């Protein structure tokens, strides 16, 4: 891991609104994402607005440096890590503005999908993209990766539902693509870009063979390379630029705001599980099921079903199967109201009953039953990743092939798991889109494991491309597949992608090595090591789902960051880097231990059931003496007496000269420690008394629950 600081950027060029984080603990904490790559940035920038990003571009360009944008850090393909300058876009850029009664919404890249959908719920609208990581993934990442999900397919993703954007180009030009005169602004500010994009479009249209190939590739979910379909779908430079930026993974420009056309929420839903004796039977049934217009058709292979049977609340439809070569499809019917749902469900049920199913099909509208079925599907990641051997990394990958080729692809993928010795791997995903995910566990701390991963990747690439598929469907090209873009698209189209990169980012300052790479082995570099640290947190996959629920996320460290710093300290100790270890330990006590709320909310959101508070409680206990622990334990059991005594002490202190009381507390802090004895200040009020029980007013709209410690304080000044 790279740990040395380079020369800092010129503060005068950055401006006063951009914060620079240069402490080791800040750089290492923000370095980790959900991928299996790890680079340590030399510095982390937190700009506050588009102008701040434009200034950062100038400072980075002047210093001959490179920069990478990071928001939620849920990316799985290594597109949000950097060994140079990392730009945090989650601290700011959180604006959400609903317009046209919910028909449109303007969103900053730092807002999460769930936050936006919560604002839209009152209008019965939502965003089109529906990634499973919606609790933590941000709009910046969704746009940068052209993320999709379980239901949106290729018709409701960012590419199809974004109406305009405010983008910052590497040159510093800020362009609002929604302006009526946006093309004139672009031609005036960036004539080479406007003319270059139109020239590329003309060249592409002159090659019917390449046009046909791109039409086929983008008839599926496809996030491999740049979206050259933008050159076919649009004929003016602003629209082409706008749609090339979508899915470009922060390598072409920064999206400071996006305006989405929202979609209607269909609130009436019925869910069912179709269990087949064989994967072949499930795939044979898939085309007709797709034509039914089902909202979701989620595949689970036999290995997935075996894993599901180990879940505590597995539905009987799965628990009772003696799984051999079975496969299941989780399906849903969505409708605007109950009557429409009844009609659609009846038609679907009649079709299901004619299928060769291993278990009688049944659609349910019961919320608990539906939740149990979805827990099976979503619990696969939890069960496999959480049970992986300590020291290994969970790789969740995705590919896409034409639906008629899905059966062969899944069968061959299962063979590859066996041939390369990947045990416990599962296949699941969005069957109606031909998009499947697979999960495998690998360790990258020995040469043979890396060699095995290389051999598996070579076979995977050969399989997917032989089936006319795409090596990436919705997780983004990233570092993991950048060297294989040329294999998928051929020389001429890949060279065109490089032209686009050089046209928009001529100095190469944005996210090098991501989306495009001519180094065939770049996907094997900077692989993440996951040292064993402690049982409470070794299951962590660094996904960041815990972060939005953390009370101290904007003060010091998040739960993910508390865990990864423990790993970084363990790695530094293993490597004998005592200077780095001391540097991280110096700040970890306050940032990692003392400021944790230990409320357990992180455990509610964690997909592998980690409560980071358990770790922090143990660390605090190890730091505390037995006597101190006994004293505070007794105090906790008699808290009413403690607060009354505190109130008496404050009343006595209020009657004495403030310098005298302050001197006494200074002495106590010198003996017992500043964290044990609070410092008295003359501005503190006198002691309080137990307030009378209030009568609840009949027109109350809210209830205030005061902290129990507050009863020791009296009213400020002379008030009562």
PDB file of C-alpha atoms in Angstrom, residues 13-248:
ATOM      1  CA  UNK A  13      -5.519  27.340  -6.776  1.00  0.00           C
ATOM      2  CA  UNK A  14      -7.877  25.183  -4.695  1.00  0.00           C
ATOM      3  CA  UNK A  15      -9.604  28.172  -3.122  1.00  0.00           C
ATOM      4  CA  UNK A  16     -11.060  28.583   0.393  1.00  0.00           C
ATOM      5  CA  UNK A  17     -14.141  26.334   0.031  1.00  0.00           C
ATOM      6  CA  UNK A  18     -12.279  23.069  -0.621  1.00  0.00           C
ATOM      7  CA  UNK A  19     -11.171  21.145   2.449  1.00  0.00           C
ATOM      8  CA  UNK A  20      -7.931  19.125   2.248  1.00  0.00           C
ATOM      9  CA  UNK A  21      -7.580  15.971   4.372  1.00  0.00           C
ATOM     10  CA  UNK A  22      -3.946  14.916   4.697  1.00  0.00           C
ATOM     11  CA  UNK A  23      -3.796  12.989   7.994  1.00  0.00           C
ATOM     12  CA  UNK A  24      -2.915   9.330   7.536  1.00  0.00           C
ATOM     13  CA  UNK A  25      -6.125   8.207   9.234  1.00  0.00           C
ATOM     14  CA  UNK A  26      -8.219  10.340   6.845  1.00  0.00           C
ATOM     15  CA  UNK A  27      -6.425   9.062   3.756  1.00  0.00           C
ATOM     16  CA  UNK A  28      -6.538   5.400   4.775  1.00  0.00           C
ATOM     17  CA  UNK A  29     -10.144   5.547   5.993  1.00  0.00           C
ATOM     18  CA  UNK A  30     -11.359   6.949   2.677  1.00  0.00           C
ATOM     19  CA  UNK A  31      -9.190   4.631   0.583  1.00  0.00           C
ATOM     20  CA  UNK A  32     -11.379   1.538   0.950  1.00  0.00           C
ATOM     21  CA  UNK A  33     -14.438   0.689  -1.122  1.00  0.00           C
ATOM     22  CA  UNK A  34     -16.434  -2.490  -1.780  1.00  0.00           C
ATOM     23  CA  UNK A  35     -14.116  -3.672  -4.556  1.00  0.00           C
ATOM     24  CA  UNK A  36     -11.130  -5.999  -4.251  1.00  0.00           C
ATOM     25  CA  UNK A  37      -8.673  -3.178  -5.032  1.00  0.00           C
ATOM     26  CA  UNK A  38      -6.876  -0.845  -2.642  1.00  0.00           C
ATOM     27  CA  UNK A  39      -4.818   2.281  -3.277  1.00  0.00           C
ATOM     28  CA  UNK A  40      -4.001   4.876  -0.628  1.00  0.00           C
ATOM     29  CA  UNK A  41      -4.496   8.494  -1.761  1.00  0.00           C
ATOM     30  CA  UNK A  42      -1.859  11.118  -1.061  1.00  0.00           C
ATOM     31  CA  UNK A  43      -4.605  13.557  -0.101  1.00  0.00           C
ATOM     32  CA  UNK A  44      -8.388  13.777  -0.015  1.00  0.00           C
ATOM     33  CA  UNK A  45     -10.235  16.882  -1.240  1.00  0.00           C
ATOM     34  CA  UNK A  46     -13.783  17.847  -0.262  1.00  0.00           C
ATOM     35  CA  UNK A  47     -15.009  20.623  -2.591  1.00  0.00           C
ATOM     36  CA  UNK A  48     -18.271  22.351  -1.748  1.00  0.00           C
ATOM     37  CA  UNK A  49     -19.596  23.218  -5.205  1.00  0.00           C
ATOM     38  CA  UNK A  50     -19.047  22.914  -8.965  1.00  0.00           C
ATOM     39  CA  UNK A  51     -16.730  25.924  -8.927  1.00  0.00           C
ATOM     40  CA  UNK A  52     -14.627  24.188  -6.280  1.00  0.00           C
ATOM     41  CA  UNK A  53     -14.336  21.119  -8.511  1.00  0.00           C
ATOM     42  CA  UNK A  54     -13.300  23.325 -11.442  1.00  0.00           C
ATOM     43  CA  UNK A  55     -10.579  24.897  -9.292  1.00  0.00           C
ATOM     44  CA  UNK A  56      -9.457  21.433  -8.153  1.00  0.00           C
ATOM     45  CA  UNK A  57      -9.096  20.424 -11.816  1.00  0.00           C
ATOM     46  CA  UNK A  58      -6.809  23.395 -12.337  1.00  0.00           C
ATOM     47  CA  UNK A  59      -4.720  22.667  -9.235  1.00  0.00           C
ATOM     48  CA  UNK A  60      -4.315  18.994 -10.133  1.00  0.00           C
ATOM     49  CA  UNK A  61      -3.438  19.801 -13.737  1.00  0.00           C
ATOM     50  CA  UNK A  62      -0.874  22.428 -12.655  1.00  0.00           C
ATOM     51  CA  UNK A  63       0.791  19.930 -10.309  1.00  0.00           C
ATOM     52  CA  UNK A  64       0.870  17.164 -12.919  1.00  0.00           C
ATOM     53  CA  UNK A  65      -1.294  14.970 -10.678  1.00  0.00           C
ATOM     54  CA  UNK A  66      -4.406  12.818 -11.208  1.00  0.00           C
ATOM     55  CA  UNK A  67      -7.709  12.661  -9.369  1.00  0.00           C
ATOM     56  CA  UNK A  68     -10.544  10.216  -8.736  1.00  0.00           C
ATOM     57  CA  UNK A  69     -14.073  10.941  -7.508  1.00  0.00           C
ATOM     58  CA  UNK A  70     -15.590   8.976  -4.621  1.00  0.00           C
ATOM     59  CA  UNK A  71     -19.007   9.162  -3.026  1.00  0.00           C
ATOM     60  CA  UNK A  72     -20.726   6.110  -1.501  1.00  0.00           C
ATOM     61  CA  UNK A  73     -17.891   3.686  -2.183  1.00  0.00           C
ATOM     62  CA  UNK A  74     -20.243   0.789  -2.993  1.00  0.00           C
ATOM     63  CA  UNK A  75     -18.556   0.253  -6.363  1.00  0.00           C
ATOM     64  CA  UNK A  76     -17.405  -3.323  -6.923  1.00  0.00           C
ATOM     65  CA  UNK A  77     -14.999  -2.929  -9.842  1.00  0.00           C
ATOM     66  CA  UNK A  78     -12.263  -0.670  -8.473  1.00  0.00           C
ATOM     67  CA  UNK A  79     -13.358   2.585 -10.107  1.00  0.00           C
ATOM     68  CA  UNK A  80     -13.311   4.707  -6.926  1.00  0.00           C
ATOM     69  CA  UNK A  81      -9.815   4.098  -5.516  1.00  0.00           C
ATOM     70  CA  UNK A  82      -6.776   6.278  -6.124  1.00  0.00           C
ATOM     71  CA  UNK A  83      -3.117   6.400  -5.221  1.00  0.00           C
ATOM     72  CA  UNK A  84      -3.003  10.129  -5.937  1.00  0.00           C
ATOM     73  CA  UNK A  85      -5.776  12.669  -5.221  1.00  0.00           C
ATOM     74  CA  UNK A  86      -9.160  11.357  -4.060  1.00  0.00           C
ATOM     75  CA  UNK A  87     -12.108  13.759  -4.272  1.00  0.00           C
ATOM     76  CA  UNK A  88     -14.900  13.194  -1.751  1.00  0.00           C
ATOM     77  CA  UNK A  89     -18.217  14.212  -3.319  1.00  0.00           C
ATOM     78  CA  UNK A  90     -20.441  12.811  -0.565  1.00  0.00           C
ATOM     79  CA  UNK A  91     -19.718  15.471   2.068  1.00  0.00           C
ATOM     80  CA  UNK A  92     -21.390  18.107  -0.095  1.00  0.00           C
ATOM     81  CA  UNK A  93     -23.574  18.032  -3.192  1.00  0.00           C
ATOM     82  CA  UNK A  94     -26.577  16.620  -1.284  1.00  0.00           C
ATOM     83  CA  UNK A  95     -29.309  18.887  -2.643  1.00  0.00           C
ATOM     84  CA  UNK A  96     -32.607  17.279  -3.685  1.00  0.00           C
ATOM     85  CA  UNK A  97     -35.202  19.466  -5.405  1.00  0.00           C
ATOM     86  CA  UNK A  98     -38.497  17.909  -6.450  1.00  0.00           C
ATOM     87  CA  UNK A  99     -40.245  19.586  -9.396  1.00  0.00           C
ATOM     88  CA  UNK A 100     -43.454  19.227 -11.401  1.00  0.00           C
ATOM     89  CA  UNK A 101     -45.291  17.420  -8.579  1.00  0.00           C
ATOM     90  CA  UNK A 102     -42.668  14.720  -8.521  1.00  0.00           C
ATOM     91  CA  UNK A 103     -42.427  14.174 -12.278  1.00  0.00           C
ATOM     92  CA  UNK A 104     -38.828  15.445 -12.162  1.00  0.00           C
ATOM     93  CA  UNK A 105     -36.141  15.760  -9.525  1.00  0.00           C
ATOM     94  CA  UNK A 106     -32.802  17.610  -9.461  1.00  0.00           C
ATOM     95  CA  UNK A 107     -30.229  15.781  -7.399  1.00  0.00           C
ATOM     96  CA  UNK A 108     -26.654  16.373  -6.288  1.00  0.00           C
ATOM     97  CA  UNK A 109     -24.184  13.493  -6.572  1.00  0.00           C
ATOM     98  CA  UNK A 110     -23.845  13.161  -2.784  1.00  0.00           C
ATOM     99  CA  UNK A 111     -27.481  12.171  -2.133  1.00  0.00           C
ATOM    100  CA  UNK A 112     -28.318   8.477  -1.886  1.00  0.00           C
ATOM    101  CA  UNK A 113     -30.948   6.733  -3.985  1.00  0.00           C
ATOM    102  CA  UNK A 114     -32.993   5.997  -0.865  1.00  0.00           C
ATOM    103  CA  UNK A 115     -32.934   9.645   0.217  1.00  0.00           C
ATOM    104  CA  UNK A 116     -34.227  10.733  -3.189  1.00  0.00           C
ATOM    105  CA  UNK A 117     -36.932   8.061  -3.297  1.00  0.00           C
ATOM    106  CA  UNK A 118     -38.022   9.021   0.228  1.00  0.00           C
ATOM    107  CA  UNK A 119     -38.558  12.598  -0.959  1.00  0.00           C
ATOM    108  CA  UNK A 120     -40.478  11.340  -3.986  1.00  0.00           C
ATOM    109  CA  UNK A 121     -42.679   8.878  -2.063  1.00  0.00           C
ATOM    110  CA  UNK A 122     -45.410  11.425  -1.284  1.00  0.00           C
ATOM    111  CA  UNK A 123     -45.874  11.895  -5.035  1.00  0.00           C
ATOM    112  CA  UNK A 124     -45.975   8.127  -5.682  1.00  0.00           C
ATOM    113  CA  UNK A 125     -42.900   8.527  -7.877  1.00  0.00           C
ATOM    114  CA  UNK A 126     -39.352   7.130  -7.735  1.00  0.00           C
ATOM    115  CA  UNK A 127     -36.072   7.086  -9.625  1.00  0.00           C
ATOM    116  CA  UNK A 128     -35.765   4.650 -12.502  1.00  0.00           C
ATOM    117  CA  UNK A 129     -32.423   3.098 -11.460  1.00  0.00           C
ATOM    118  CA  UNK A 130     -33.038   0.626  -8.633  1.00  0.00           C
ATOM    119  CA  UNK A 131     -29.692  -0.789  -7.461  1.00  0.00           C
ATOM    120  CA  UNK A 132     -29.762  -3.167  -4.501  1.00  0.00           C
ATOM    121  CA  UNK A 133     -27.301  -0.852  -2.702  1.00  0.00           C
ATOM    122  CA  UNK A 134     -29.820   2.022  -2.679  1.00  0.00           C
ATOM    123  CA  UNK A 135     -29.371   2.597   1.069  1.00  0.00           C
ATOM    124  CA  UNK A 136     -25.749   3.669   0.537  1.00  0.00           C
ATOM    125  CA  UNK A 137     -25.038   4.247  -3.155  1.00  0.00           C
ATOM    126  CA  UNK A 138     -25.153   7.870  -4.227  1.00  0.00           C
ATOM    127  CA  UNK A 139     -26.511   9.527  -7.335  1.00  0.00           C
ATOM    128  CA  UNK A 140     -22.955  10.346  -8.404  1.00  0.00           C
ATOM    129  CA  UNK A 141     -22.094   6.657  -8.494  1.00  0.00           C
ATOM    130  CA  UNK A 142     -25.388   5.674 -10.107  1.00  0.00           C
ATOM    131  CA  UNK A 143     -24.801   8.132 -12.963  1.00  0.00           C
ATOM    132  CA  UNK A 144     -21.090   7.355 -13.254  1.00  0.00           C
ATOM    133  CA  UNK A 145     -21.769   3.614 -13.523  1.00  0.00           C
ATOM    134  CA  UNK A 146     -25.130   3.831 -15.340  1.00  0.00           C
ATOM    135  CA  UNK A 147     -26.361   1.537 -12.569  1.00  0.00           C
ATOM    136  CA  UNK A 148     -29.554  -0.409 -13.046  1.00  0.00           C
ATOM    137  CA  UNK A 149     -31.020  -3.053 -10.742  1.00  0.00           C
ATOM    138  CA  UNK A 150     -33.736  -5.644 -10.435  1.00  0.00           C
ATOM    139  CA  UNK A 151     -36.530  -3.984 -12.382  1.00  0.00           C
ATOM    140  CA  UNK A 152     -35.279  -1.007 -14.423  1.00  0.00           C
ATOM    141  CA  UNK A 153     -33.553  -2.959 -17.213  1.00  0.00           C
ATOM    142  CA  UNK A 154     -32.262  -0.729 -20.024  1.00  0.00           C
ATOM    143  CA  UNK A 155     -35.414   1.403 -20.282  1.00  0.00           C
ATOM    144  CA  UNK A 156     -35.367   3.183 -16.914  1.00  0.00           C
ATOM    145  CA  UNK A 157     -31.640   3.507 -16.145  1.00  0.00           C
ATOM    146  CA  UNK A 158     -29.759   6.822 -15.939  1.00  0.00           C
ATOM    147  CA  UNK A 159     -29.045   6.802 -19.683  1.00  0.00           C
ATOM    148  CA  UNK A 160     -32.793   6.757 -20.423  1.00  0.00           C
ATOM    149  CA  UNK A 161     -34.195   8.880 -17.584  1.00  0.00           C
ATOM    150  CA  UNK A 162     -31.728  11.759 -17.161  1.00  0.00           C
ATOM    151  CA  UNK A 163     -33.072  14.886 -18.849  1.00  0.00           C
ATOM    152  CA  UNK A 164     -30.118  17.201 -18.219  1.00  0.00           C
ATOM    153  CA  UNK A 165     -26.993  17.618 -16.104  1.00  0.00           C
ATOM    154  CA  UNK A 166     -24.602  20.233 -14.836  1.00  0.00           C
ATOM    155  CA  UNK A 167     -21.148  18.923 -15.672  1.00  0.00           C
ATOM    156  CA  UNK A 168     -17.640  20.184 -15.004  1.00  0.00           C
ATOM    157  CA  UNK A 169     -15.142  19.355 -17.740  1.00  0.00           C
ATOM    158  CA  UNK A 170     -11.440  18.764 -16.946  1.00  0.00           C
ATOM    159  CA  UNK A 171     -10.649  22.135 -18.512  1.00  0.00           C
ATOM    160  CA  UNK A 172     -12.771  23.797 -15.818  1.00  0.00           C
ATOM    161  CA  UNK A 173     -15.720  24.603 -18.099  1.00  0.00           C
ATOM    162  CA  UNK A 174     -19.076  24.273 -16.286  1.00  0.00           C
ATOM    163  CA  UNK A 175     -21.951  23.360 -18.609  1.00  0.00           C
ATOM    164  CA  UNK A 176     -25.658  23.117 -17.828  1.00  0.00           C
ATOM    165  CA  UNK A 177     -26.919  20.789 -20.559  1.00  0.00           C
ATOM    166  CA  UNK A 178     -30.512  21.827 -19.829  1.00  0.00           C
ATOM    167  CA  UNK A 179     -30.001  25.386 -21.077  1.00  0.00           C
ATOM    168  CA  UNK A 180     -31.775  26.147 -24.355  1.00  0.00           C
ATOM    169  CA  UNK A 181     -28.491  27.520 -25.725  1.00  0.00           C
ATOM    170  CA  UNK A 182     -26.307  24.698 -24.325  1.00  0.00           C
ATOM    171  CA  UNK A 183     -24.933  23.786 -27.775  1.00  0.00           C
ATOM    172  CA  UNK A 184     -23.901  27.367 -28.437  1.00  0.00           C
ATOM    173  CA  UNK A 185     -22.243  27.560 -24.995  1.00  0.00           C
ATOM    174  CA  UNK A 186     -20.344  24.334 -25.645  1.00  0.00           C
ATOM    175  CA  UNK A 187     -19.194  25.428 -29.106  1.00  0.00           C
ATOM    176  CA  UNK A 188     -17.987  28.748 -27.714  1.00  0.00           C
ATOM    177  CA  UNK A 189     -16.202  27.322 -24.667  1.00  0.00           C
ATOM    178  CA  UNK A 190     -15.020  23.956 -26.044  1.00  0.00           C
ATOM    179  CA  UNK A 191     -15.096  24.053 -29.874  1.00  0.00           C
ATOM    180  CA  UNK A 192     -12.729  21.073 -30.208  1.00  0.00           C
ATOM    181  CA  UNK A 193     -15.060  18.892 -28.126  1.00  0.00           C
ATOM    182  CA  UNK A 194     -18.193  19.939 -30.035  1.00  0.00           C
ATOM    183  CA  UNK A 195     -16.594  19.368 -33.427  1.00  0.00           C
ATOM    184  CA  UNK A 196     -14.756  16.213 -32.340  1.00  0.00           C
ATOM    185  CA  UNK A 197     -17.910  14.486 -31.097  1.00  0.00           C
ATOM    186  CA  UNK A 198     -19.768  15.198 -34.338  1.00  0.00           C
ATOM    187  CA  UNK A 199     -16.807  13.947 -36.352  1.00  0.00           C
ATOM    188  CA  UNK A 200     -16.748  10.698 -34.357  1.00  0.00           C
ATOM    189  CA  UNK A 201     -20.473  10.265 -34.972  1.00  0.00           C
ATOM    190  CA  UNK A 202     -20.017  10.654 -38.727  1.00  0.00           C
ATOM    191  CA  UNK A 203     -17.190   8.106 -38.798  1.00  0.00           C
ATOM    192  CA  UNK A 204     -19.206   5.585 -36.813  1.00  0.00           C
ATOM    193  CA  UNK A 205     -22.315   5.951 -38.974  1.00  0.00           C
ATOM    194  CA  UNK A 206     -20.145   5.301 -42.031  1.00  0.00           C
ATOM    195  CA  UNK A 207     -19.479   1.755 -40.766  1.00  0.00           C
ATOM    196  CA  UNK A 208     -22.712  -0.313 -40.873  1.00  0.00           C
ATOM    197  CA  UNK A 209     -20.856  -3.279 -39.386  1.00  0.00           C
ATOM    198  CA  UNK A 210     -19.873  -1.339 -36.276  1.00  0.00           C
ATOM    199  CA  UNK A 211     -23.308   0.245 -36.006  1.00  0.00           C
ATOM    200  CA  UNK A 212     -24.951  -3.194 -36.034  1.00  0.00           C
ATOM    201  CA  UNK A 213     -22.492  -4.526 -33.454  1.00  0.00           C
ATOM    202  CA  UNK A 214     -23.098  -1.606 -31.078  1.00  0.00           C
ATOM    203  CA  UNK A 215     -26.872  -1.916 -31.482  1.00  0.00           C
ATOM    204  CA  UNK A 216     -26.608  -5.576 -30.458  1.00  0.00           C
ATOM    205  CA  UNK A 217     -24.286  -4.832 -27.520  1.00  0.00           C
ATOM    206  CA  UNK A 218     -26.478  -2.069 -26.112  1.00  0.00           C
ATOM    207  CA  UNK A 219     -29.713  -3.988 -26.600  1.00  0.00           C
ATOM    208  CA  UNK A 220     -28.573  -5.604 -23.316  1.00  0.00           C
ATOM    209  CA  UNK A 221     -27.457  -4.078 -20.060  1.00  0.00           C
ATOM    210  CA  UNK A 222     -23.912  -3.026 -20.856  1.00  0.00           C
ATOM    211  CA  UNK A 223     -21.469  -0.922 -18.823  1.00  0.00           C
ATOM    212  CA  UNK A 224     -18.309  -2.125 -20.577  1.00  0.00           C
ATOM    213  CA  UNK A 225     -16.196   0.717 -21.941  1.00  0.00           C
ATOM    214  CA  UNK A 226     -17.727   4.033 -22.987  1.00  0.00           C
ATOM    215  CA  UNK A 227     -21.314   4.187 -24.221  1.00  0.00           C
ATOM    216  CA  UNK A 228     -20.616   4.604 -27.919  1.00  0.00           C
ATOM    217  CA  UNK A 229     -24.347   4.150 -28.476  1.00  0.00           C
ATOM    218  CA  UNK A 230     -24.597   7.866 -27.586  1.00  0.00           C
ATOM    219  CA  UNK A 231     -23.007   8.610 -30.967  1.00  0.00           C
ATOM    220  CA  UNK A 232     -25.858   6.684 -32.602  1.00  0.00           C
ATOM    221  CA  UNK A 233     -28.754   7.843 -30.429  1.00  0.00           C
ATOM    222  CA  UNK A 234     -28.154  11.615 -30.580  1.00  0.00           C
ATOM    223  CA  UNK A 235     -27.131  14.097 -33.251  1.00  0.00           C
ATOM    224  CA  UNK A 236     -26.158  17.226 -31.318  1.00  0.00           C
ATOM    225  CA  UNK A 237     -22.887  17.554 -29.366  1.00  0.00           C
ATOM    226  CA  UNK A 238     -24.437  18.391 -25.991  1.00  0.00           C
ATOM    227  CA  UNK A 239     -26.703  15.336 -25.942  1.00  0.00           C
ATOM    228  CA  UNK A 240     -23.821  13.142 -27.125  1.00  0.00           C
ATOM    229  CA  UNK A 241     -21.517  14.563 -24.450  1.00  0.00           C
ATOM    230  CA  UNK A 242     -24.171  14.223 -21.770  1.00  0.00           C
ATOM    231  CA  UNK A 243     -24.769  10.530 -22.530  1.00  0.00           C
ATOM    232  CA  UNK A 244     -21.092   9.700 -22.916  1.00  0.00           C
ATOM    233  CA  UNK A 245     -20.530  11.065 -19.406  1.00  0.00           C
ATOM    234  CA  UNK A 246     -23.220   8.717 -18.082  1.00  0.00           C
ATOM    235  CA  UNK A 247     -21.446   5.451 -17.358  1.00  0.00           C
ATOM    236  CA  UNK A 248     -17.949   6.953 -17.824  1.00  0.00           C
TER     237      UNK A 248
END
